[in-house]
Tab-separated table of C-alpha atoms in Angstrom:
chain	number	residue	atom	x	y	z
E	1138	MET	CA	0.429	-0.028	-0.068
E	1139	ARG	CA	1.779	3.393	-1.662
E	1140	MET	CA	2.251	5.557	1.814
E	1141	PRO	CA	-0.360	8.543	2.481
E	1142	TRP	CA	0.520	12.219	1.504
E	1143	ASP	CA	0.022	13.304	4.881
E	1144	GLU	CA	2.470	10.915	5.938
E	1145	TYR	CA	4.903	11.608	3.445
E	1146	PHE	CA	5.090	15.366	4.227
E	1147	ILE	CA	5.260	15.224	7.917
E	1148	ARG	CA	7.648	12.927	7.789
E	1149	MET	CA	9.368	15.624	5.808
E	1150	ALA	CA	8.850	17.464	8.686
E	1151	LYS	CA	9.974	15.281	10.431
E	1152	LEU	CA	13.448	14.908	8.844
E	1153	ALA	CA	13.962	18.837	8.069
E	1154	ALA	CA	13.627	18.515	12.216
E	1155	GLN	CA	16.787	16.975	12.116
E	1156	ARG	CA	19.130	19.842	11.226
E	1157	SER	CA	18.085	22.009	13.716
E	1158	THR	CA	20.648	23.098	16.931
E	1159	CYS	CA	18.097	23.866	18.826
E	1160	LEU	CA	18.822	22.791	22.494
E	1161	ARG	CA	14.900	22.198	23.822
E	1162	ARG	CA	12.801	21.256	20.404
E	1163	GLN	CA	13.954	19.677	16.823
E	1164	VAL	CA	11.360	21.701	14.941
E	1165	GLY	CA	10.783	21.187	11.256
E	1166	ALA	CA	8.374	22.711	8.486
E	1167	ILE	CA	7.470	21.948	4.674
E	1168	ILE	CA	5.561	23.711	2.344
E	1169	VAL	CA	3.608	22.473	-0.141
E	1170	SER	CA	1.850	22.945	-3.177
E	1171	THR	CA	-1.936	21.487	-3.075
E	1172	ASP	CA	-1.027	19.665	-6.471
E	1173	ASN	CA	1.190	17.486	-3.844
E	1174	HIS	CA	4.302	19.617	-4.708
E	1175	VAL	CA	7.474	20.817	-1.922
E	1176	LEU	CA	7.125	24.408	-2.260
E	1177	SER	CA	10.064	25.191	0.932
E	1178	THR	CA	11.121	23.769	4.122
E	1179	GLY	CA	12.135	25.203	6.920
E	1180	TYR	CA	13.687	24.829	10.679
E	1181	ASN	CA	14.198	26.250	14.026
E	1182	GLY	CA	17.997	27.789	14.502
E	1183	PRO	CA	19.273	31.200	14.245
E	1184	PRO	CA	19.233	33.832	12.011
E	1185	ARG	CA	21.959	32.944	9.108
E	1186	GLY	CA	25.594	34.146	10.240
E	1187	VAL	CA	24.319	33.979	14.285
E	1188	GLU	CA	25.602	31.309	16.148
E	1189	HIS	CA	23.998	27.755	16.339
E	1190	CYS	CA	22.916	27.486	20.289
E	1191	ASN	CA	23.907	23.825	20.421
E	1192	ASP	CA	27.797	26.279	20.161
E	1193	THR	CA	26.752	28.991	22.258
E	1194	GLY	CA	23.542	27.789	24.852
E	1195	CYS	CA	20.516	28.362	24.577
E	1196	LEU	CA	19.311	31.599	26.278
E	1197	ARG	CA	16.309	30.311	26.980
E	1198	ASP	CA	18.267	27.860	29.557
E	1199	GLU	CA	20.032	30.640	30.887
E	1200	MET	CA	17.676	33.009	31.864
E	1201	GLY	CA	14.846	30.251	33.394
E	1202	ILE	CA	12.076	30.808	31.008
E	1203	PRO	CA	9.424	27.395	31.383
E	1204	SER	CA	8.774	25.960	28.139
E	1205	GLY	CA	5.859	27.431	25.788
E	1206	ASP	CA	6.727	31.111	28.135
E	1207	ARG	CA	7.621	33.826	26.694
E	1208	LEU	CA	8.228	32.210	23.236
E	1209	ASP	CA	9.970	35.775	21.853
E	1210	ILE	CA	13.130	35.276	23.826
E	1211	CYS	CA	15.278	32.939	21.713
E	1212	ARG	CA	17.457	33.196	19.552
E	1213	ALA	CA	15.352	31.364	16.974
E	1214	VAL	CA	13.202	31.896	14.128
E	1215	HIS	CA	10.412	29.298	14.337
E	1216	ALA	CA	10.810	26.091	11.055
E	1217	GLU	CA	7.422	27.856	10.256
E	1218	GLN	CA	9.320	31.113	9.892
E	1219	ASN	CA	11.932	29.668	8.499
E	1220	ALA	CA	9.922	27.886	6.141
E	1221	ILE	CA	7.406	30.723	5.076
E	1222	ILE	CA	11.223	32.694	4.390
E	1223	GLN	CA	12.824	30.458	2.255
E	1224	ALA	CA	9.490	30.647	-0.074
E	1225	ALA	CA	10.171	34.699	-0.212
E	1226	VAL	CA	14.078	34.381	-0.374
E	1227	HIS	CA	13.080	32.689	-3.437
E	1228	GLY	CA	10.358	34.226	-4.824
E	1229	VAL	CA	7.875	30.684	-4.383
E	1230	SER	CA	4.478	31.954	-3.754
E	1231	VAL	CA	3.169	29.120	-1.084
E	1232	SER	CA	-0.985	31.447	-0.856
E	1233	GLY	CA	-3.197	28.655	-0.706
E	1234	ALA	CA	-0.567	25.847	0.339
E	1235	ILE	CA	-0.579	23.526	3.594
E	1236	LEU	CA	2.155	24.107	5.972
E	1237	TYR	CA	3.109	20.325	7.715
E	1238	CYS	CA	5.016	20.963	10.463
E	1239	THR	CA	6.176	18.017	13.847
E	1240	ASN	CA	4.736	21.523	16.404
E	1241	GLN	CA	1.727	23.081	16.959
E	1242	PRO	CA	3.062	26.307	15.219
E	1243	CYS	CA	3.126	29.507	17.964
E	1244	PHE	CA	1.167	32.086	18.063
E	1245	THR	CA	3.010	34.218	15.900
E	1246	CYS	CA	4.134	31.629	13.204
E	1247	ALA	CA	0.305	31.057	13.053
E	1248	LYS	CA	0.131	34.791	12.141
E	1249	MET	CA	2.250	34.871	10.145
E	1250	ILE	CA	0.096	31.684	8.521
E	1251	VAL	CA	-3.037	34.198	7.700
E	1252	ASN	CA	-0.788	36.525	6.103
E	1253	ALA	CA	0.862	33.860	4.461
E	1254	ARG	CA	-2.522	32.336	2.974
E	1255	ILE	CA	-1.668	29.296	4.324
E	1256	HIS	CA	-4.689	27.040	3.664
E	1257	ARG	CA	-4.401	24.610	5.983
E	1258	VAL	CA	-2.188	23.298	8.574
E	1259	VAL	CA	-0.881	19.667	9.636
E	1260	PHE	CA	0.922	18.903	12.559
E	1261	MET	CA	1.505	16.011	14.967
E	1262	ASN	CA	2.549	17.597	18.691
E	1263	SER	CA	0.387	19.869	20.626
E	1264	TYR	CA	0.885	21.771	23.351
E	1265	SER	CA	-1.380	24.295	24.929
E	1266	ASP	CA	-1.873	27.987	23.007
E	1267	ASN	CA	-5.326	28.451	22.708
E	1268	LEU	CA	-5.382	32.073	20.706
E	1269	ALA	CA	-3.155	30.651	17.994
E	1270	MET	CA	-4.751	27.032	17.241
E	1271	ASN	CA	-8.456	30.312	17.288
E	1272	LEU	CA	-6.763	32.161	15.396
E	1273	LEU	CA	-6.167	29.442	12.800
E	1274	ILE	CA	-10.167	28.292	12.817
E	1275	ASP	CA	-11.354	32.258	13.178
E	1276	ALA	CA	-8.804	32.903	9.243
E	1277	ASP	CA	-11.353	29.741	8.103
E	1278	ILE	CA	-8.075	27.699	7.997
E	1279	LYS	CA	-8.020	23.787	8.528
E	1280	VAL	CA	-6.336	22.545	11.043
E	1281	ASP	CA	-5.049	18.659	11.118
E	1282	VAL	CA	-3.647	16.998	13.653
E	1283	PHE	CA	-1.967	13.864	12.333
E	1284	GLY	CA	-3.089	10.689	12.459
E	1285	VAL	CA	-7.188	12.554	14.251
E	1286	LYS	CA	-9.537	13.848	12.868
E	1287	GLN	CA	-10.063	17.436	11.910
E	1288	TRP	CA	-11.266	20.287	14.307
E	1289	ALA	CA	-14.695	20.775	13.917
E	1290	LEU	CA	-15.162	23.471	17.076
E	1291	ARG	CA	-13.124	25.480	18.891
E	1292	PRO	CA	-10.710	22.312	20.586
E	1293	SER	CA	-10.322	22.879	24.028
E	1294	PHE	CA	-6.950	21.516	25.317
């Protein structure tokens, strides 16, 4: 039996995550056209030309910031952001595309996804960020948790 598209692209996102140099969480993202062609990839890591966290240490660890809090205090660009940025750098439109990600997008990434006009998000691992989920749903973006039925109502996790 042939592997379904969602599984294929989630596996690619997991592979992209292996490039991450984040000491806390490795995240990968793939943006795909509606006809199943990869448009862009990304993983979390520092901006181009900046030292990696596995070389310098984790700023968030040094400051005692718990996982999931104060995401703005981090040297890394998120995987979703990097995938959108890479598409823009190379002149590739992601309007109407699907974003596959190893983790649920944060609120900032959700805003970028909405403005990039991505129409569907598929992710594997969730965490409690109702703002991000509700923003995606309010923007009529189809949200699927890999292996779980699509959200019919606002999630309550």
